[in-house]
Short mmCIF file of C-alpha atoms and ligand atoms in Angstrom, two decimals:
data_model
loop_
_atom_site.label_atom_id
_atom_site.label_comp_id
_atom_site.label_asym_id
_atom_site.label_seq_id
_atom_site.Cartn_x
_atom_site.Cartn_y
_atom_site.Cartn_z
CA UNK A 1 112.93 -5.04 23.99
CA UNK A 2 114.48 -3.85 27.14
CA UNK A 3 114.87 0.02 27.92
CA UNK A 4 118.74 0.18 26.53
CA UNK A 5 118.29 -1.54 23.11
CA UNK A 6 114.76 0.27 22.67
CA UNK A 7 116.25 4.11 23.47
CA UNK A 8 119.29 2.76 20.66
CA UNK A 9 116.63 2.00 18.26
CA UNK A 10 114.51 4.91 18.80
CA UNK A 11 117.95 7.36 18.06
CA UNK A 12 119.08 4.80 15.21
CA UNK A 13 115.08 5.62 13.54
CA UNK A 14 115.42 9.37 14.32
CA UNK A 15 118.77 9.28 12.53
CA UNK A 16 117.41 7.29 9.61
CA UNK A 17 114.04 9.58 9.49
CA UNK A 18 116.18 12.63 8.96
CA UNK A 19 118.65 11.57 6.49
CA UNK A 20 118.51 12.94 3.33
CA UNK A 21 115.86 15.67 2.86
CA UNK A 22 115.60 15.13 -0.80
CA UNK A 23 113.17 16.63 -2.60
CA UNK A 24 111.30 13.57 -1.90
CA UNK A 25 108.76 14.92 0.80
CA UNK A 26 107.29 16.18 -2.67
CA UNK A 27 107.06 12.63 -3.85
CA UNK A 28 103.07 11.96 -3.13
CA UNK A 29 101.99 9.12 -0.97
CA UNK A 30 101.45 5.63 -2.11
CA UNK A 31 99.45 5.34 0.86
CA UNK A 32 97.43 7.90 0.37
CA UNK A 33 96.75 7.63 -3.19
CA UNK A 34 95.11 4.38 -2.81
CA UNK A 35 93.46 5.23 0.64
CA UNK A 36 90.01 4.47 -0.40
CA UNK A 37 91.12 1.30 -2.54
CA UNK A 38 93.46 -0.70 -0.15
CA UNK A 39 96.38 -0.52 2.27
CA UNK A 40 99.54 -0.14 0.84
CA UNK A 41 102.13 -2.17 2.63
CA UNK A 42 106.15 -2.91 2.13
CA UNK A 43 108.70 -5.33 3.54
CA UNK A 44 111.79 -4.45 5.93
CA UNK A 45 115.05 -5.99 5.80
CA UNK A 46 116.65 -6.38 9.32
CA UNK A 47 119.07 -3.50 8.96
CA UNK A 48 116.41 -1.42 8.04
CA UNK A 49 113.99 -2.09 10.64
CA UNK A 50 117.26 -1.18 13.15
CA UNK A 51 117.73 1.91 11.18
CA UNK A 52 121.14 1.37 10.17
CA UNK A 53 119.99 2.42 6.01
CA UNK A 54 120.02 6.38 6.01
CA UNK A 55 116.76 7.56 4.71
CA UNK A 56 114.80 4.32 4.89
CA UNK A 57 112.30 4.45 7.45
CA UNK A 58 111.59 7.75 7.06
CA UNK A 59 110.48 6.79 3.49
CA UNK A 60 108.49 3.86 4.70
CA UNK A 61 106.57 5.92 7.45
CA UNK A 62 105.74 8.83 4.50
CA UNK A 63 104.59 6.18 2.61
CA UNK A 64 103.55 3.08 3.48
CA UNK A 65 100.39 1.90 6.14
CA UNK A 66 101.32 -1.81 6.65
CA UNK A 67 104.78 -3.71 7.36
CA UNK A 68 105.90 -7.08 6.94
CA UNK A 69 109.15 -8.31 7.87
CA UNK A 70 111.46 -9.45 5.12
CA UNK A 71 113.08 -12.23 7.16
CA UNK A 72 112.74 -11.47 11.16
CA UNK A 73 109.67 -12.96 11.66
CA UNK A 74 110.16 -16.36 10.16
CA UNK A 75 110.67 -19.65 12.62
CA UNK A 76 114.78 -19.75 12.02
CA UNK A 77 115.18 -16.01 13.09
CA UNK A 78 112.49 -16.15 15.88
CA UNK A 79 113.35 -19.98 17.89
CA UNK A 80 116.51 -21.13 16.28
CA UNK A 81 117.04 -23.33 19.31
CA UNK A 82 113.97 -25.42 20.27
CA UNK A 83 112.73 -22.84 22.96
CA UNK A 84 115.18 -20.66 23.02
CA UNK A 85 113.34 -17.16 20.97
CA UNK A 86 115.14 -13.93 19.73
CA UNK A 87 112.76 -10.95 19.75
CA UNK A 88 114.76 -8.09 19.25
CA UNK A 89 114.07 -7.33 15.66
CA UNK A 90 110.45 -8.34 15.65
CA UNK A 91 109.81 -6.28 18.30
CA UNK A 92 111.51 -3.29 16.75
CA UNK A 93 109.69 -3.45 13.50
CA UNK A 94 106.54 -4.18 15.65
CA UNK A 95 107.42 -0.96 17.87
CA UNK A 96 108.05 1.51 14.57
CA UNK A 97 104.82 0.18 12.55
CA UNK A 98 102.84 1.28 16.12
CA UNK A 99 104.57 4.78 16.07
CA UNK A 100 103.24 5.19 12.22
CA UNK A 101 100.10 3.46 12.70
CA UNK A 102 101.21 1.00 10.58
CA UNK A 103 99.49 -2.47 10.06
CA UNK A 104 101.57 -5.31 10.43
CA UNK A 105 101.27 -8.73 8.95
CA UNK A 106 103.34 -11.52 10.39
CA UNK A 107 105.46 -13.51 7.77
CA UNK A 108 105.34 -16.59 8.29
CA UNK A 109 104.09 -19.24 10.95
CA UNK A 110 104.08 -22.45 8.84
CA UNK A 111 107.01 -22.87 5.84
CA UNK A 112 108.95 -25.55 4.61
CA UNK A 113 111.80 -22.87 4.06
CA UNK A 114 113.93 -20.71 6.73
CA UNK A 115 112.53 -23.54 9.20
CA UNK A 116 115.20 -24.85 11.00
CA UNK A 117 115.51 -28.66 11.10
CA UNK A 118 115.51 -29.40 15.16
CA UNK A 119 111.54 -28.79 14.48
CA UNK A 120 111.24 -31.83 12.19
CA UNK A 121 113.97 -33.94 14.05
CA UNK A 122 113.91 -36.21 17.42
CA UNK A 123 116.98 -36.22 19.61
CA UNK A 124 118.96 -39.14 17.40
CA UNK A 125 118.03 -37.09 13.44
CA UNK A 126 115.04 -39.28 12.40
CA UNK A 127 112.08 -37.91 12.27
CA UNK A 128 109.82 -37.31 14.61
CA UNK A 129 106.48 -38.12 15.20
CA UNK A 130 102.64 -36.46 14.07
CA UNK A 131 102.37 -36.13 17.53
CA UNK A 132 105.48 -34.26 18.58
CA UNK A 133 105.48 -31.89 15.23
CA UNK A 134 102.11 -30.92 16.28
CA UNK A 135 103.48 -30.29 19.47
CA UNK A 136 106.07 -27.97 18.27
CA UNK A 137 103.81 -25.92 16.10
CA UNK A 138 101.47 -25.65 19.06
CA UNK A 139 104.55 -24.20 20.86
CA UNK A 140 105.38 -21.78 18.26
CA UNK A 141 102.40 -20.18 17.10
CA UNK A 142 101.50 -19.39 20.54
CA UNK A 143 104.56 -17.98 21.38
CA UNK A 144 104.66 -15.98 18.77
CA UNK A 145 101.00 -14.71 17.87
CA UNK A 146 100.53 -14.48 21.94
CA UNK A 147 103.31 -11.84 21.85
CA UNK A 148 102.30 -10.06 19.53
CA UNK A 149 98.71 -10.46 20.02
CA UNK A 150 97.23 -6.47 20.14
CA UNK A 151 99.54 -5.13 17.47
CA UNK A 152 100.28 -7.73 14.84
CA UNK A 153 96.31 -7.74 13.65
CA UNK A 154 97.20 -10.31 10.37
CA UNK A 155 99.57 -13.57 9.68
CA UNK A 156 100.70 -15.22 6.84
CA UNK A 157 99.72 -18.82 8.75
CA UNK A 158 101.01 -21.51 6.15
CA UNK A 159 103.32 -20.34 2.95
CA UNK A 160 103.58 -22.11 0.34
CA UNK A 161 102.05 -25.49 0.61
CA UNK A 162 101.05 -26.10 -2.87
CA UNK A 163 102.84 -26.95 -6.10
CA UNK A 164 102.40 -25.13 -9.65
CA UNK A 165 100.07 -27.87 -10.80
CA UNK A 166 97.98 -27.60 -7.58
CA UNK A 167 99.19 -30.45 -5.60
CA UNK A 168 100.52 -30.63 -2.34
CA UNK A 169 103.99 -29.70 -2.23
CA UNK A 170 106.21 -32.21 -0.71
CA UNK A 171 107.45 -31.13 2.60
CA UNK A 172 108.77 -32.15 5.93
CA UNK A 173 105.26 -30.97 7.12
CA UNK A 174 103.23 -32.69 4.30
CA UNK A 175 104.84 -35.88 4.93
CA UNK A 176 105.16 -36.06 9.14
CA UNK A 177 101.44 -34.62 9.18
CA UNK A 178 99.40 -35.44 6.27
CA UNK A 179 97.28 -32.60 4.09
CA UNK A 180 95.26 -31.70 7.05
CA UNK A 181 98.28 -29.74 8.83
CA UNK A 182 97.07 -26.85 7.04
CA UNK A 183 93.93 -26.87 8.68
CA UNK A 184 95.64 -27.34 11.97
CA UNK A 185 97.91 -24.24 11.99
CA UNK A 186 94.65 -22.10 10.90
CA UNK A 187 93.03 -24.08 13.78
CA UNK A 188 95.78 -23.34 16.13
CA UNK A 189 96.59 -19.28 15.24
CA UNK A 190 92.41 -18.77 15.68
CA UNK A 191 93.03 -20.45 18.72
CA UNK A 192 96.16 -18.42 19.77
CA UNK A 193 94.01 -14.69 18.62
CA UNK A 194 90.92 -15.23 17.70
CA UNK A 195 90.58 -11.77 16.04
CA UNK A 196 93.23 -11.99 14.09
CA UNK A 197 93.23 -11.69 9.90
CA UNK A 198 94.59 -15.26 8.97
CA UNK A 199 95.99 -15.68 5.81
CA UNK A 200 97.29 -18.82 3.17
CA UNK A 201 99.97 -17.00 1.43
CA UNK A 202 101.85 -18.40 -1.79
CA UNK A 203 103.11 -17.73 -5.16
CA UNK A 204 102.14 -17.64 -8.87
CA UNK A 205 98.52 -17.95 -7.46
CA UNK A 206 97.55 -16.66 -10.99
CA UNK A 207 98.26 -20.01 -12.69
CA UNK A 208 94.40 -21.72 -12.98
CA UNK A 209 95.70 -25.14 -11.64
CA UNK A 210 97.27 -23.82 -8.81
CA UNK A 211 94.69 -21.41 -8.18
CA UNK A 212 92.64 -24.54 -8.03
CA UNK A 213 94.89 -26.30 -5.83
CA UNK A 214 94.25 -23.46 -3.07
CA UNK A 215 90.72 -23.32 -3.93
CA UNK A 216 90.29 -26.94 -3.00
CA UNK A 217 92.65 -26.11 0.04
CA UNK A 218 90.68 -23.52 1.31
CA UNK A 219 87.14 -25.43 1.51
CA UNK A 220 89.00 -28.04 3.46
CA UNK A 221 90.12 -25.54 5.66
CA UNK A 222 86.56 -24.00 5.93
CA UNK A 223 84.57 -27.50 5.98
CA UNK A 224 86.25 -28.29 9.70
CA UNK A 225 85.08 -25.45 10.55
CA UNK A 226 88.73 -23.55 11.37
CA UNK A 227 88.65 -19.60 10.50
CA UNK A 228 90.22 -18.59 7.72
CA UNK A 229 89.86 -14.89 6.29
CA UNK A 230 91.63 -14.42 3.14
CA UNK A 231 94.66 -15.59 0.70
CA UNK A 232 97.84 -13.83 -0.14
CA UNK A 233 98.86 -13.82 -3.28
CA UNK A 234 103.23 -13.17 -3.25
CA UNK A 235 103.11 -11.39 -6.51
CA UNK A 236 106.76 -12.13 -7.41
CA UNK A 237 106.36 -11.51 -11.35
CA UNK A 238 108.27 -10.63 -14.23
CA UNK A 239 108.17 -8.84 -17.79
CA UNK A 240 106.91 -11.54 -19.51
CA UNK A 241 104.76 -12.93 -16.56
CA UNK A 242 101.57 -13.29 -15.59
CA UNK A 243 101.37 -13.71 -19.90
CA UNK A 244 97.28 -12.59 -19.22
CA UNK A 245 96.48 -10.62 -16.46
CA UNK A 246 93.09 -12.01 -16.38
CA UNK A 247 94.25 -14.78 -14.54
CA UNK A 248 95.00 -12.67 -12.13
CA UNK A 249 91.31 -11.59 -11.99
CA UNK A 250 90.27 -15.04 -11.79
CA UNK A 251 92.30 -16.06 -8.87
CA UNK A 252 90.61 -12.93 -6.82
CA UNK A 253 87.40 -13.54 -8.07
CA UNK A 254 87.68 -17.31 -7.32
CA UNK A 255 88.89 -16.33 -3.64
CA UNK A 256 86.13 -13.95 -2.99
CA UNK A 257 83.75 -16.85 -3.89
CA UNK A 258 84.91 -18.97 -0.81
CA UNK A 259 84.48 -15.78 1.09
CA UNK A 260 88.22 -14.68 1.24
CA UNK A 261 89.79 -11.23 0.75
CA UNK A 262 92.80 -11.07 -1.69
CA UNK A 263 96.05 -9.42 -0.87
CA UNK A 264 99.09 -9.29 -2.70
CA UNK A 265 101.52 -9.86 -0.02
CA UNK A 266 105.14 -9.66 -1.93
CA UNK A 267 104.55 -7.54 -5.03
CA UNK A 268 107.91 -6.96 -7.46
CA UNK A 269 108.25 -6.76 -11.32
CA UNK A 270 111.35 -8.34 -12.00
CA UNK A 271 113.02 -6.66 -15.24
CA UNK A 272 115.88 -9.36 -15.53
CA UNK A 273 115.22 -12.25 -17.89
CA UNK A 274 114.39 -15.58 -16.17
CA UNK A 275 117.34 -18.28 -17.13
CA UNK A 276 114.54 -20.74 -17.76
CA UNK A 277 110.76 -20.60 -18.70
CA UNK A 278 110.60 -22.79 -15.84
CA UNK A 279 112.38 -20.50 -13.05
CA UNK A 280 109.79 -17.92 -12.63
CA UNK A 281 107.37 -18.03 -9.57
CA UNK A 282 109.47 -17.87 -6.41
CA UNK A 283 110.79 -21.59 -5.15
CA UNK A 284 113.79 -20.60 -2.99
CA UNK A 285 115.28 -24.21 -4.01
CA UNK A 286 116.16 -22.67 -7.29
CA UNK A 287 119.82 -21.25 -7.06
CA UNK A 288 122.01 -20.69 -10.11
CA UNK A 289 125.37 -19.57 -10.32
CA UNK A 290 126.35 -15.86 -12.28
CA UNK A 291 126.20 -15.98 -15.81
CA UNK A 292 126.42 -12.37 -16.58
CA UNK A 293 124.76 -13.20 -20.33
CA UNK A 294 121.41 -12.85 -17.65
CA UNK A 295 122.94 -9.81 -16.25
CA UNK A 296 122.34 -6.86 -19.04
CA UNK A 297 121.99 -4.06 -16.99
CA UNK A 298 124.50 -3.45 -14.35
CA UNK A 299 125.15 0.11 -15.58
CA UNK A 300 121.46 1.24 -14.90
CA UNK A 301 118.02 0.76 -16.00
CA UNK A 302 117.32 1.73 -19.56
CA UNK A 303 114.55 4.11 -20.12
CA UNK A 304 112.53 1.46 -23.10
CA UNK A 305 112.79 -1.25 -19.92
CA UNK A 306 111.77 1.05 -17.43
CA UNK A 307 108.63 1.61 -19.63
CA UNK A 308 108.07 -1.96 -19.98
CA UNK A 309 108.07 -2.16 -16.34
CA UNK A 310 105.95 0.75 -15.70
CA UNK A 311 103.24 -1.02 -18.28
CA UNK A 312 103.77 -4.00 -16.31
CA UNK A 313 102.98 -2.40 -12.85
CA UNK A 314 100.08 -0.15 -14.77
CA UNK A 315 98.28 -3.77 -15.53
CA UNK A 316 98.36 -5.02 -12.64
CA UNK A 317 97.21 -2.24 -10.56
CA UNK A 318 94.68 -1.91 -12.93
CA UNK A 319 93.38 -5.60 -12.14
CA UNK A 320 93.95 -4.46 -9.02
CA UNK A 321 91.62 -1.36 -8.42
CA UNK A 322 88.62 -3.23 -10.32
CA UNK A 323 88.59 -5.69 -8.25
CA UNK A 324 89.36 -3.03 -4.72
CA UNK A 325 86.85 -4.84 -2.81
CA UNK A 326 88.22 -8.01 -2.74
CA UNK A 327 91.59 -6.66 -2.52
CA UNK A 328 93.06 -5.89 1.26
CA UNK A 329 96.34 -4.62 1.02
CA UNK A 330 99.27 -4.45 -1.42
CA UNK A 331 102.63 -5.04 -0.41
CA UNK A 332 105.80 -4.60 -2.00
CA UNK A 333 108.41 -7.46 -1.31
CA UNK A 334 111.29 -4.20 -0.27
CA UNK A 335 111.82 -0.66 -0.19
CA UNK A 336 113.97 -0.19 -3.05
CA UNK A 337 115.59 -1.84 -5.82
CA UNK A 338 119.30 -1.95 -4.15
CA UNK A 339 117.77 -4.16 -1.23
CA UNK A 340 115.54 -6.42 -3.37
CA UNK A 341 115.90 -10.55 -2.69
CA UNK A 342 115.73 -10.50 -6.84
CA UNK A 343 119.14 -9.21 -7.08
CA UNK A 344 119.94 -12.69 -5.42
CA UNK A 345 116.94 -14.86 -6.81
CA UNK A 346 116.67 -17.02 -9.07
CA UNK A 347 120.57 -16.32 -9.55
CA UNK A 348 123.27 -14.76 -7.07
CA UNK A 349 124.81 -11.22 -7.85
CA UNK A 350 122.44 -9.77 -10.58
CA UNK A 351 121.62 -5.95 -11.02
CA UNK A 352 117.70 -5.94 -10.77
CA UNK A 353 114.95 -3.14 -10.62
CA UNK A 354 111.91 -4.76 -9.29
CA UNK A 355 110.47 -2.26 -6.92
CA UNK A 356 108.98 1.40 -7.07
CA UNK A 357 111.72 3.34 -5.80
CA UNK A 358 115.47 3.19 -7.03
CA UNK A 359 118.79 2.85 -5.33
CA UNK A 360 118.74 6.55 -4.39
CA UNK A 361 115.26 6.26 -2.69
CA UNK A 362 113.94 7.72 -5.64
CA UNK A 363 110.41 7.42 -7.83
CA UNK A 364 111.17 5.89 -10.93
CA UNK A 365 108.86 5.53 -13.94
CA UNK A 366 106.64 2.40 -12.51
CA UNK A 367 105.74 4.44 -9.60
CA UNK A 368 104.44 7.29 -11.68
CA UNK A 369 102.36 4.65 -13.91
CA UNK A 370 100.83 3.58 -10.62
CA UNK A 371 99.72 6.63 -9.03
CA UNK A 372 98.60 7.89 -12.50
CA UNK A 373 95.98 5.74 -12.37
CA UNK A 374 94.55 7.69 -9.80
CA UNK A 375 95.12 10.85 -11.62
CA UNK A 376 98.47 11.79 -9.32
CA UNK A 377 101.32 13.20 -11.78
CA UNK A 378 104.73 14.90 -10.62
CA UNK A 379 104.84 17.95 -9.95
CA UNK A 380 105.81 20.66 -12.45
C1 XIL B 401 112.97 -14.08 0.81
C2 XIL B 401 113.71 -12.88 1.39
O1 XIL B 401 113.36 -11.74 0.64
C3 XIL B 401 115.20 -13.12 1.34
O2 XIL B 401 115.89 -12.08 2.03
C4 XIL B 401 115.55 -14.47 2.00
O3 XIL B 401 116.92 -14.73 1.81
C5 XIL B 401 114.73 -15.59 1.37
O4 XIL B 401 113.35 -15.27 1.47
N1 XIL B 401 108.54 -16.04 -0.79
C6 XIL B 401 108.40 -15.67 0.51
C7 XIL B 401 109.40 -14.79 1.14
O5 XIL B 401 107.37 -15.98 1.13
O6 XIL B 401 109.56 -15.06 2.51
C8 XIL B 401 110.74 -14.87 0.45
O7 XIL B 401 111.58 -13.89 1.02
C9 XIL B 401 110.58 -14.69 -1.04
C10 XIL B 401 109.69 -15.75 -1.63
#
């Protein structure tokens, strides 16, 4: 970032950091609750990382210890144009997570989503060739973990390459390189910073098969002989989902036995009822139109739902603490629930509540379930 957009930033944050006072300064630290369990980490839209949502980063800095970015860091925002890379955001986020001593993961080199199609096209549209994809990735994830190399310290390196029922998912990627370009982009981000926390990151990682399917995944990854250090699990849930959070158990247990650390990388309880059994998990491809019948609550949460969800949360942070040692860092996929991708996902224009804090920046019931756990109640 050059001098000029850095000094804009810098008075954008301070503006943002002293919004509204709030009695929130009261509001006790996620990040410090769970300071001897795991890092406690949340996603930044782009407008928040440049400051422009009063009272946002100042929240985030009070109480968070790890970043990821929401969108900025993915391969359409950072080289749209084959070579041609846009920095400005990235670097903000990665300049404000360094002022807060924040850790920051980097989200995502490898997806078959947000990708832009140049990188799986030759010059006439057809596809191009093992040799040239490999190319490209080569080019990217040096760029990009190079940059970054001292002060982003973990990566999500592949997203998403596995279906429900633990089979490849059928991608661009999957079908130019094979299975084994998974083990190449570990082999090439170890290559680009060796000390770097690599992750596989990728959702409903509580379902046994395709807990299985990245279990099988990962021993590939590990029998070349490329470093791999731990799995991400998204964490995009719902009321009704994971049905037994045992399975969730299982999946961290089954991680730790290959040797890798858990993290949930994109944590939100949905409270909105899926439109099908078969829409939960997180596949971007799914897009339905409005149908307010799956809108209920655009007037505000009600209280017996805002139980439900703070049950929900209680469960899995629960799982969650037993299992601390395997556990990293948690991440929440947003700050709030008025800037939450669920209001848009799995159909445009709902009214969700999926986070800890509320459209005012505030608490709401699931974060006091959380923190209760550790014995942390408001304050009289
Ligand atoms: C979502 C973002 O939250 C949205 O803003 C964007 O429009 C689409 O992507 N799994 C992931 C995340 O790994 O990158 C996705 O983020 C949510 C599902």
């Amino acid at each position: 970032m050059n001098r000029l957009t850095r000094s804009t930033f810098v008075l954008a944050a301070t503006l943002a950091l002293s919004a509204p006072a709030v009695a929130e300064e009261a509001t006790p630290a996620l990040k410090d609750v769970f300071a001897d369990d795991f890092r406690i980490g949340v996603a930044l839209g782009e407008h928040q990382i440049l400051g422009r949502e009063p009272g946002v980063l100042g929240l985030v800095a009070r109480q968070f210890n790890a970043v990821t970015a929401e969108n900025v860091m993915k391969w359409a925002e950072l080289q749209p144009v084959e070579g041609d890379y846009d920095w400005a955001a990235a670097d903000a986020m990665v300049d404000f997570a360094a002022d807060h001593e924040m850790r920051v993961t980097g989200h995502t080199l490898l997806w078959h989503q947000q990708t832009p199609d140049w990188v799986f096209e030759d010059a006439d549209g057809n596809p191009v060739s093992r040799e040239q994809l490999l190319e490209r990735l080569e080019n990217h994830i040096h760029a990009v973990v190079g940059r970054y190399k001292d002060r982003v310290r973990s990566w999500d390196v592949v997203n998403e390459a596995v279906n429900d029922d633990g089979s490849m998912r059928d991608t661009p990627w999957y079908r130019i390189l094979g299975e084994d370009y998974v083990t190449e982009a570990f082999r090439i981000a170890a290559e680009a910073d060796p000390t770097a926390t690599l992750l596989y990151n990728d959702y409903s990682l509580f379902l046994p098969a395709k807990r299985n399917g990245v279990v099988r995944l990962m021993k590939k990854v590990q029998a070349a002989g490329v470093k791999v250090d731990g799995v991400g699990l998204q964490g995009h849930y719902g009321l009704g989902h994971p049905e037994d959070m045992q399975d969730l158990a299982d999946s961290i247990a089954a991680f730790a036995g290959l040797g890798l650390k858990s993290s949930i990388t994109e944590l939100d309880i949905a409270v909105l009822p899926f439109p099908s059994p078969d829409h939960f998990g997180a596949d971007l491809n799914v897009n339905m139109a409005l149908n307010e019948q799956y809108n209920p609550y655009t007037e505000g949460l009600p209280a017996d739902v805002a139980a439900q969800q703070a049950a929900r949360y209680r469960q899995v942070f629960e799982v969650l603490l037993a299992h601390a040692d395997d556990v990293e860092r948690v991440t929440f996929w947003g700050v709030h629930d008025g800037h939450s991708w669920k209001n848009g996902w799995p159909m445009a224009g709902r009214t969700d509540y999926p986070l800890l804090f509320d459209r005012q920046l505030q608490p709401k019931a699931a974060f006091w379930s959380v923190v209760g756990l550790k014995g942390v109640t408001p304050a009289e």
